[in-house]
């Protein structure tokens, strides 16, 4: 039998801490219930024994931040912890309705914020904070999970901070962010949260979960886990999706195609266009469905009296939707491009470790021979310069440099060395 923490791969220390906190949270609820019984059923107020804020002695806290590299399982950890909080046994058994509905995303007291655009706005956050303050309908906890809390706008961060500073007694905030660096999460929010650091899970642990949970053949799972560099979701996609494998192969063909300036620009165009195509494939379907749904809701095509006025209001809503969709498309493109850059960085990292004769396994076993040839030609120094060019490109895009310009500069650097 596997409980809710089973898919949190290679994070033993974090799991121990979360289990302890879940048990403490269950004890808080039991103490509250006992106090209610003692006080008699007429007492409607929260009993005094239920802590309103942070109580370090119980091991339970109202605000948490899960940090770690992409794919390390930040949101998996947050969701599993939410399930353990809603579990009727207080353990995250994986069997009870509380666990099931939380893991399935349908628990009434668990809200998950997944930003679709590049940032989470203040309106969204205010609405969320308001709802989070209500009494949990299931009698346990109100849990709010904020994925990519590093994408909070400043105003949204302030709205969240207010709620974290004075948390309602039964509300728990679970934030996910790459790190606790001030660029990712404001210092004031950080100071109110307990941090659960996750690490990049080892390839062997990732392969194990692909075999056990997804029924993937062991040799494919091992290859995919290594190629995905510890990113669980990416490993699963590589193992299952032939299109994802094809895109990866195209990216890894870049180093041998860089034979001159023209080739470098061609490679840059190809990389950008591949990312655009991948992003478009991932968002087009939901875009169309959303637009159709909104148009139906707004009564598009109506001819009755008042239609003109309704359509004027509708135009505003459609514009709003288009703005949201555009922002989501931009994000999908950047994510696709970033995956390609991570693959490419893995290739030059392989060349570097080979040039140094470091006793570590290559990231990309299927291009290891090519990386070996590169290592001979470039030596450690040239390999490192190329690796740095890829990382600099990622950083530039993160800092809002136009992707095409950043990628062209990178390709030229990779060619010239
Ligand atoms: Zn349970």
Coordinates of N, CA and C in Angstrom, one line a residue, residues 56 74 76 79 85 152 162 196 198 202 222 258 263 357 379 388:
X56 N 5.4 26.5 17.6 CA 6.6 25.7 17.3 C 6.5 24.3 18.0
X74 N 8.1 20.1 -6.0 CA 7.5 21.1 -5.1 C 6.0 21.0 -4.9
X76 N 4.1 18.5 -5.9 CA 3.8 17.2 -5.5 C 3.8 17.1 -3.9
X79 N 0.9 19.1 -2.4 CA -0.3 18.4 -2.5 C -0.4 17.2 -1.5
X85 N -3.0 16.6 5.7 CA -3.8 17.5 6.6 C -5.3 17.2 6.6
X152 N 4.4 35.8 -8.1 CA 3.4 36.7 -7.5 C 3.9 38.1 -7.9
X162 N -0.4 39.8 4.2 CA -1.4 40.1 5.3 C -2.1 38.9 5.8
X196 N 10.7 24.1 3.5 CA 11.0 22.7 3.2 C 11.8 22.6 2.0
X198 N 13.7 20.9 -1.0 CA 13.7 19.7 -1.8 C 15.0 19.7 -2.6
X202 N 17.8 11.8 -7.2 CA 18.7 11.0 -8.0 C 18.0 10.3 -9.1
X222 N 15.2 4.2 -17.0 CA 16.5 4.6 -16.6 C 17.1 5.6 -17.6
X258 N 26.7 23.2 -35.9 CA 27.2 24.5 -35.9 C 28.6 24.6 -36.6
X263 N 25.1 28.8 -40.2 CA 24.5 27.6 -39.6 C 24.1 28.0 -38.1
X357 N 37.9 14.0 -17.3 CA 37.8 12.5 -16.9 C 37.2 12.4 -15.5
X379 N 38.6 20.6 -25.2 CA 39.3 20.5 -23.9 C 38.3 21.0 -22.9
X388 N 28.8 27.6 -20.2 CA 28.4 28.9 -19.7 C 27.6 29.7 -20.7

